[in-house]
Short mmCIF file of C-alpha atoms and ligand atoms in Angstrom, two decimals:
data_model
loop_
_atom_site.label_atom_id
_atom_site.label_comp_id
_atom_site.label_asym_id
_atom_site.label_seq_id
_atom_site.Cartn_x
_atom_site.Cartn_y
_atom_site.Cartn_z
CA MET P 30 119.41 153.14 72.14
CA LYS P 31 117.07 149.85 72.51
CA LYS P 32 118.28 148.96 68.72
CA ILE P 33 121.84 148.97 69.60
CA PHE P 34 121.32 146.84 72.62
CA ALA P 35 119.49 143.98 70.75
CA LEU P 36 122.07 144.10 68.14
CA ALA P 37 124.92 143.72 70.94
CA LEU P 38 122.68 140.83 72.48
CA CYS P 39 122.56 139.06 68.94
CA ALA P 40 126.20 138.99 69.04
CA VAL P 41 126.85 137.94 72.49
CA MET P 42 124.68 135.14 71.53
CA MET P 43 126.12 134.38 68.18
CA LEU P 44 129.52 133.87 69.98
CA SER P 45 127.99 131.61 72.64
CA VAL P 46 126.39 129.31 69.77
CA LEU P 47 129.75 129.26 68.34
CA ALA P 48 131.93 128.45 71.32
CA GLY P 49 128.99 125.84 72.04
CA CYS P 50 129.93 124.28 68.48
CA GLY P 51 133.74 124.33 69.74
CA GLY P 52 132.49 121.91 72.86
CA ASN P 53 131.06 119.51 70.56
CA LYS P 54 132.22 116.26 72.32
CA ASN P 55 132.95 115.33 67.90
CA ASP P 56 135.71 117.54 67.62
CA ALA P 57 139.35 116.29 67.85
CA PRO P 58 141.21 117.50 70.80
CA ALA P 59 144.12 119.66 68.66
CA ASP P 60 147.22 117.46 70.03
CA ASN P 61 145.70 114.56 68.78
CA THR P 62 144.88 115.23 65.46
CA PRO P 63 144.43 111.82 63.05
CA ALA P 64 147.63 111.62 60.47
CA GLN P 65 146.24 112.77 56.82
CA ASN P 66 146.00 109.34 55.28
CA GLU P 67 144.61 107.80 58.33
CA PRO P 68 140.71 106.93 57.78
CA ALA P 69 138.87 109.36 60.13
CA ALA P 70 137.39 108.04 63.26
CA PRO P 71 133.37 107.46 62.72
CA ALA P 72 131.39 110.20 64.25
CA GLU P 73 129.30 109.40 67.05
CA ASN P 74 125.97 110.40 67.62
CA THR P 75 125.09 111.20 64.13
CA PRO P 76 120.93 110.92 63.71
CA ASP P 77 122.04 108.04 60.90
CA ALA P 78 123.78 106.10 62.78
CA PRO P 79 122.07 104.62 65.96
CA GLU P 80 124.07 102.93 68.74
CA ALA P 81 123.96 99.58 68.45
CA GLY P 82 122.47 98.28 71.55
CA GLY P 83 120.60 101.48 72.76
CA THR P 84 118.51 101.53 75.52
CA ILE P 85 114.81 101.41 74.87
CA GLY P 86 111.98 101.74 77.17
CA VAL P 87 108.73 99.86 76.83
CA CYS P 88 105.69 100.96 78.40
CA ILE P 89 102.68 98.44 78.93
CA TYR P 90 99.23 99.83 79.92
CA GLN P 91 98.31 96.36 81.51
CA PHE P 92 100.75 93.31 82.34
CA THR P 93 97.75 91.12 82.82
CA ASP P 94 95.97 91.89 79.49
CA ALA P 95 95.86 88.51 77.40
CA PHE P 96 96.81 90.35 74.11
CA MET P 97 99.15 92.93 75.34
CA THR P 98 100.84 90.10 77.11
CA THR P 99 101.54 88.28 73.22
CA TYR P 100 102.53 91.69 71.93
CA ARG P 101 105.27 92.57 74.92
CA ASN P 102 106.73 89.03 74.64
CA ALA P 103 107.20 89.89 71.00
CA LEU P 104 108.63 93.26 71.51
CA GLN P 105 110.99 92.15 74.00
CA GLU P 106 112.25 89.27 71.90
CA ILE P 107 112.56 91.46 68.40
CA LEU P 108 114.45 94.45 70.35
CA GLU P 109 116.83 91.99 72.09
CA GLY P 110 117.49 89.92 69.38
CA LYS P 111 118.82 93.16 67.77
CA GLY P 112 120.79 93.83 70.71
CA TYR P 113 119.00 96.61 72.46
CA GLN P 114 118.57 97.02 75.96
CA VAL P 115 115.07 96.73 76.69
CA THR P 116 113.22 97.65 79.71
CA VAL P 117 109.40 96.72 79.98
CA VAL P 118 107.42 98.36 82.61
CA ASP P 119 103.58 97.72 83.48
CA GLY P 120 101.32 100.20 83.99
CA ALA P 121 99.13 98.37 86.07
CA ASN P 122 96.11 100.14 84.08
CA ASP P 123 97.00 103.55 86.22
CA GLN P 124 97.54 106.29 83.88
CA ALA P 125 99.21 107.55 86.90
CA LYS P 126 101.40 105.63 87.27
CA GLN P 127 102.80 105.20 83.63
CA ASN P 128 103.60 108.90 83.72
CA GLU P 129 105.99 108.25 86.18
CA GLN P 130 107.06 105.59 84.30
CA ILE P 131 107.65 107.72 81.41
CA ASN P 132 109.18 110.04 83.49
CA THR P 133 111.71 107.84 84.85
CA PHE P 134 112.78 106.39 81.39
CA ILE P 135 113.19 110.02 80.29
CA THR P 136 115.42 111.01 83.50
CA GLN P 137 117.74 107.82 82.49
CA GLY P 138 117.98 108.80 79.55
CA VAL P 139 116.40 106.15 77.06
CA ASP P 140 117.43 106.46 73.30
CA ALA P 141 113.60 105.50 72.36
CA LEU P 142 110.31 105.17 74.04
CA ILE P 143 107.50 102.32 72.78
CA ILE P 144 104.47 103.53 74.40
CA ASN P 145 101.07 101.62 75.14
CA PRO P 146 99.00 104.49 76.61
CA VAL P 147 96.96 103.65 79.67
CA MET P 148 94.16 105.92 78.41
CA THR P 149 93.49 107.44 75.02
CA SER P 150 92.56 110.87 76.81
CA ALA P 151 95.76 110.87 78.19
CA ALA P 152 97.72 110.73 74.87
CA ASP P 153 98.01 114.72 74.91
CA GLN P 154 100.02 114.72 77.89
CA ILE P 155 102.19 111.85 76.87
CA ILE P 156 103.06 113.27 73.54
CA SER P 157 103.96 116.82 75.13
CA THR P 158 106.21 114.83 77.83
CA VAL P 159 108.29 112.85 74.82
CA LYS P 160 108.29 115.80 73.08
CA ASN P 161 109.38 118.17 75.64
CA ALA P 162 111.93 115.80 76.39
CA GLY P 163 113.14 115.22 72.38
CA ILE P 164 112.59 111.31 72.73
CA PRO P 165 111.24 109.65 69.67
CA THR P 166 108.51 107.45 70.36
CA VAL P 167 106.30 104.83 69.03
CA LEU P 168 102.53 104.86 70.30
CA ILE P 169 101.40 101.40 69.91
CA ASN P 170 97.72 99.78 70.58
CA ARG P 171 95.57 102.34 71.37
CA GLU P 172 95.46 104.98 68.46
CA PRO P 173 95.62 109.02 69.48
CA THR P 174 93.61 111.41 67.19
CA ALA P 175 95.83 112.51 64.10
CA GLU P 176 95.64 116.11 65.35
CA GLN P 177 96.96 114.88 68.73
CA MET P 178 100.15 113.39 67.31
CA ALA P 179 100.71 116.66 64.87
CA VAL P 180 102.50 118.57 67.59
CA TYR P 181 105.59 116.28 67.65
CA ASP P 182 107.01 115.03 64.14
CA LYS P 183 109.37 112.20 66.04
CA LEU P 184 106.34 110.53 66.76
CA VAL P 185 104.09 107.85 65.16
CA TYR P 186 101.70 105.02 66.16
CA VAL P 187 101.34 101.75 65.01
CA GLY P 188 98.12 99.59 65.11
CA CYS P 189 95.81 98.30 63.40
CA ASP P 190 92.20 99.75 62.08
CA ALA P 191 89.93 99.22 64.58
CA ALA P 192 86.79 99.50 62.12
CA GLN P 193 88.28 96.71 60.20
CA SER P 194 88.40 94.25 63.12
CA GLY P 195 84.50 95.28 63.64
CA THR P 196 83.51 94.52 60.01
CA PHE P 197 85.31 91.43 59.78
CA GLN P 198 83.33 89.97 62.82
CA GLY P 199 80.21 91.01 61.31
CA GLU P 200 81.12 89.13 58.24
CA LEU P 201 81.80 86.43 60.34
CA ILE P 202 77.79 86.54 61.22
CA LEU P 203 77.11 87.02 57.69
CA ASP P 204 78.84 83.71 56.67
CA THR P 205 76.69 81.80 58.48
CA ALA P 206 74.21 79.40 57.05
CA ASN P 207 71.37 81.69 58.31
CA LYS P 208 73.10 85.02 58.62
CA GLY P 209 72.80 84.78 62.09
CA ASP P 210 69.21 84.73 62.29
CA ILE P 211 69.11 81.27 63.73
CA ASN P 212 65.22 81.53 65.04
CA GLY P 213 64.01 82.57 61.46
CA ASP P 214 62.31 85.55 63.01
CA GLY P 215 63.38 87.86 60.61
CA LYS P 216 65.86 89.67 62.65
CA VAL P 217 69.39 88.96 64.42
CA SER P 218 69.35 89.45 68.30
CA TYR P 219 72.61 89.76 69.78
CA ILE P 220 74.21 90.86 72.94
CA MET P 221 77.60 92.96 73.04
CA VAL P 222 80.53 92.48 75.12
CA GLN P 223 82.59 95.54 74.98
CA GLY P 224 86.00 96.02 75.74
CA ASP P 225 86.86 99.36 77.73
CA PRO P 226 85.12 102.06 75.71
CA GLU P 227 87.63 104.46 76.55
CA ASN P 228 89.80 102.94 73.96
CA ILE P 229 89.16 102.93 70.07
CA ASP P 230 89.29 99.58 69.55
CA ALA P 231 86.03 99.14 71.53
CA GLN P 232 84.12 102.06 70.20
CA LEU P 233 84.76 100.50 66.48
CA ARG P 234 84.13 97.02 66.87
CA THR P 235 81.38 97.49 68.59
CA GLU P 236 79.69 99.79 65.82
CA TYR P 237 81.15 98.26 62.59
CA SER P 238 80.26 94.39 63.86
CA VAL P 239 76.66 95.67 63.71
CA LYS P 240 77.06 97.81 60.70
CA ALA P 241 77.98 95.28 58.76
CA LEU P 242 74.77 92.99 59.16
CA LYS P 243 72.77 96.45 58.61
CA ASP P 244 74.59 96.91 55.36
CA ALA P 245 73.87 93.47 54.13
CA GLY P 246 70.41 94.31 55.19
CA VAL P 247 70.02 92.10 57.89
CA GLU P 248 67.53 93.37 60.70
CA VAL P 249 69.51 93.57 63.96
CA GLU P 250 67.96 93.80 67.74
CA GLU P 251 70.44 94.64 70.37
CA LEU P 252 69.55 92.47 73.60
CA ASN P 253 72.26 94.08 75.86
CA LEU P 254 75.67 96.01 75.72
CA THR P 255 77.75 95.86 78.33
CA ARG P 256 81.18 96.83 79.20
CA GLY P 257 83.68 93.82 79.75
CA ASP P 258 86.87 95.89 79.92
CA TRP P 259 88.52 93.43 78.15
CA MET P 260 88.96 90.88 80.68
CA ARG P 261 88.05 87.04 80.61
CA GLU P 262 85.93 87.17 84.27
CA ARG P 263 83.70 89.87 82.88
CA GLY P 264 82.80 88.24 79.63
CA GLN P 265 81.87 84.92 81.65
CA GLU P 266 79.68 86.98 84.21
CA ILE P 267 77.99 89.33 81.41
CA VAL P 268 77.15 86.39 79.09
CA ALA P 269 75.85 84.44 82.28
CA ASN P 270 73.70 87.06 83.17
CA ASP P 271 72.43 88.08 79.86
CA LEU P 272 71.87 84.65 79.02
CA ALA P 273 69.63 84.12 82.41
CA GLN P 274 67.65 86.86 81.19
CA PHE P 275 67.09 86.60 77.47
CA GLY P 276 67.58 82.81 77.21
CA ALA P 277 67.11 81.24 73.48
CA GLN P 278 66.47 84.89 72.20
CA VAL P 279 70.24 85.35 72.06
CA GLU P 280 71.43 84.05 68.54
CA VAL P 281 74.67 85.94 68.38
CA VAL P 282 77.46 86.94 70.89
CA PHE P 283 79.84 89.74 70.15
CA CYS P 284 82.69 89.86 72.24
CA ASN P 285 85.51 92.86 71.32
CA ASN P 286 88.07 90.37 72.00
CA ASP P 287 88.57 86.87 72.41
CA ASP P 288 89.67 86.98 76.18
CA MET P 289 85.71 88.05 76.97
CA ALA P 290 84.66 85.28 74.45
CA ILE P 291 86.45 82.61 76.18
CA GLY P 292 84.71 83.65 79.40
CA ALA P 293 81.46 83.90 77.30
CA LEU P 294 81.85 80.27 76.23
CA GLN P 295 82.02 78.69 79.71
CA SER P 296 78.80 80.79 80.18
CA ILE P 297 77.23 79.41 76.81
CA GLN P 298 78.28 76.14 77.71
CA ALA P 299 77.44 76.17 81.45
CA ALA P 300 73.59 77.40 80.38
CA GLY P 301 73.63 74.00 78.07
CA ARG P 302 73.49 75.97 74.31
CA LYS P 303 75.97 75.09 71.53
CA VAL P 304 77.98 77.36 69.54
CA ASN P 305 77.06 77.21 65.72
CA GLU P 306 73.99 74.88 66.86
CA ASP P 307 71.67 77.36 68.79
CA ILE P 308 74.02 80.37 69.31
CA TYR P 309 76.87 82.07 67.62
CA LEU P 310 80.11 83.67 69.23
CA VAL P 311 83.03 85.94 67.57
CA GLY P 312 86.15 87.43 68.81
CA VAL P 313 88.96 89.43 67.96
CA ASP P 314 92.86 88.96 68.50
CA ALA P 315 93.26 85.16 67.87
CA LEU P 316 94.59 83.95 70.94
CA ASP P 317 95.65 80.71 71.04
CA ALA P 318 93.16 79.44 73.30
CA ALA P 319 90.79 80.70 70.54
CA LEU P 320 92.02 79.50 68.15
CA ASN P 321 91.73 76.01 69.71
CA GLU P 322 88.24 77.14 69.99
CA VAL P 323 87.48 77.70 66.57
CA SER P 324 89.20 74.68 65.42
CA ASN P 325 86.82 72.41 67.69
CA GLY P 326 84.03 74.11 66.47
CA ASN P 327 83.20 76.26 69.97
CA MET P 328 83.80 79.79 68.26
CA THR P 329 82.20 80.63 65.32
CA GLY P 330 85.15 82.75 64.34
CA THR P 331 87.68 85.45 65.13
CA VAL P 332 90.01 87.89 63.52
CA LEU P 333 94.03 88.04 63.51
CA ASN P 334 94.94 90.94 65.89
CA ASP P 335 98.76 90.55 64.28
CA ALA P 336 100.82 90.88 67.73
CA VAL P 337 104.05 89.53 66.01
CA GLY P 338 103.15 92.20 62.46
CA GLN P 339 102.52 94.78 64.83
CA ALA P 340 105.69 94.28 67.38
CA THR P 341 107.98 94.14 64.47
CA ALA P 342 106.16 97.09 62.41
CA ALA P 343 106.72 98.90 66.09
CA VAL P 344 110.60 98.02 65.91
CA GLU P 345 111.11 99.11 62.23
CA GLN P 346 109.53 102.51 62.66
CA MET P 347 111.53 103.09 65.83
CA GLU P 348 114.37 102.44 63.95
CA LEU P 349 113.95 104.75 61.36
CA LEU P 350 112.78 107.32 64.38
CA LEU P 351 116.38 106.83 65.42
CA GLY P 352 117.86 107.48 62.08
CA GLY P 353 116.32 110.86 61.81
CA LYS P 354 113.40 110.32 60.43
CA THR P 355 110.61 112.63 61.46
CA TYR P 356 106.72 112.42 59.98
CA ALA P 357 104.50 115.13 58.33
CA SER P 358 101.17 115.54 60.03
CA GLY P 359 98.45 113.22 58.81
CA GLU P 360 101.03 110.34 58.28
CA GLN P 361 101.58 109.35 61.86
CA SER P 362 99.38 106.11 61.60
CA VAL P 363 101.12 103.11 60.50
CA TYR P 364 98.40 99.89 60.30
CA VAL P 365 99.04 96.28 60.28
CA ASP P 366 95.88 94.24 58.34
CA TYR P 367 93.54 91.90 60.63
CA VAL P 368 92.69 88.75 59.13
CA LYS P 369 89.39 86.71 59.43
CA VAL P 370 90.19 83.65 61.10
CA THR P 371 87.23 80.50 60.35
CA PRO P 372 87.15 76.71 60.78
CA ASP P 373 88.24 76.58 56.78
CA ASN P 374 91.46 78.74 57.83
CA VAL P 375 92.45 78.37 61.57
CA LYS P 376 94.90 75.66 61.06
CA ASP P 377 97.18 78.26 58.94
CA PHE P 378 97.31 80.52 62.35
CA MET P 379 97.83 77.54 64.83
CA GLY P 380 101.45 77.36 65.97
C1 BGC T 2 92.72 93.97 71.95
C2 BGC T 2 92.22 93.35 73.30
C3 BGC T 2 93.16 94.33 74.51
C4 BGC T 2 93.28 95.52 73.82
C5 BGC T 2 94.23 96.48 75.05
C6 BGC T 2 93.02 95.51 71.90
O1 BGC T 2 93.26 95.89 70.18
O2 BGC T 2 92.03 93.46 70.95
O3 BGC T 2 92.70 92.39 73.01
O4 BGC T 2 92.63 93.97 75.93
O5 BGC T 2 93.82 95.89 72.85
O6 BGC T 2 94.21 97.79 74.53
#
């Protein structure tokens, strides 16, 4: 009896699926069938033919972030240049606020999302939200794990390999005349100004910058490590305090990004120190302000974090998703290379 009921239910379900197909808006109404030799009207909403001028929602973790400002401006320009309607919103470093923004975009029916998460730890929640809504999504700048991304095949991450930028910072110090050991005591004494440690860029730059020195056989001494949350004012405060405490012992100032390095430079100068003479200073991003300082000799070097390259790649991946591409697990990260910037090549990066 149960079996018969199940079969009957199946039949009803099949009928309703067929009825659903009959209601497809691509079907031409019976009284309007095109004449035989007329070309068929182009199909709407086919997966490989994204509408020109589709709508895109872009969520940025915080508008006041210097690097993400360059990045979001590049994204907006590229997307608008291609005829998309773009709305870019500021998460104001508040994950709850960003979750609402994502939900609003979904309710509005955007064609795709580009999301710079406020917190990497919120990736699971973000991914399940966009998956349930079936929205093709490109995550940028804050990389989740491969396992987190694997649950949704219309999701891809575009960014850089954070470890590489740390290694390059270490190499910038190794390339100096005394490999960072200014006072010749056989070890490099440094302070580390860290970004938001919740973010993998901050974790890996901190680790790999120092690892590059150790791997080259250089002895290191960490005088202090302080989180500066990527912000210029924090870089300034931290380095002012560290220089007051450790004075001439400080040979190298590692900053996880350029904005903090620019703040650090203000304190280095205020303390009467001179970069590349009695202290070294490195950052990451290649912000315009940092490129100027590298070229003036006030920063030892920086690492290009290619905002335009990443924005271009993010839009490319978004268009592939709109064209119906799905991603296999383990293949959901697309990387753009970092580039070392020194006084020798800095001109190549200046506008
Ligand atoms: C950049 C930082 C920025 C951070 C934001 C990093 O890749 O180097 O400047 O603050 O991303 O997540």
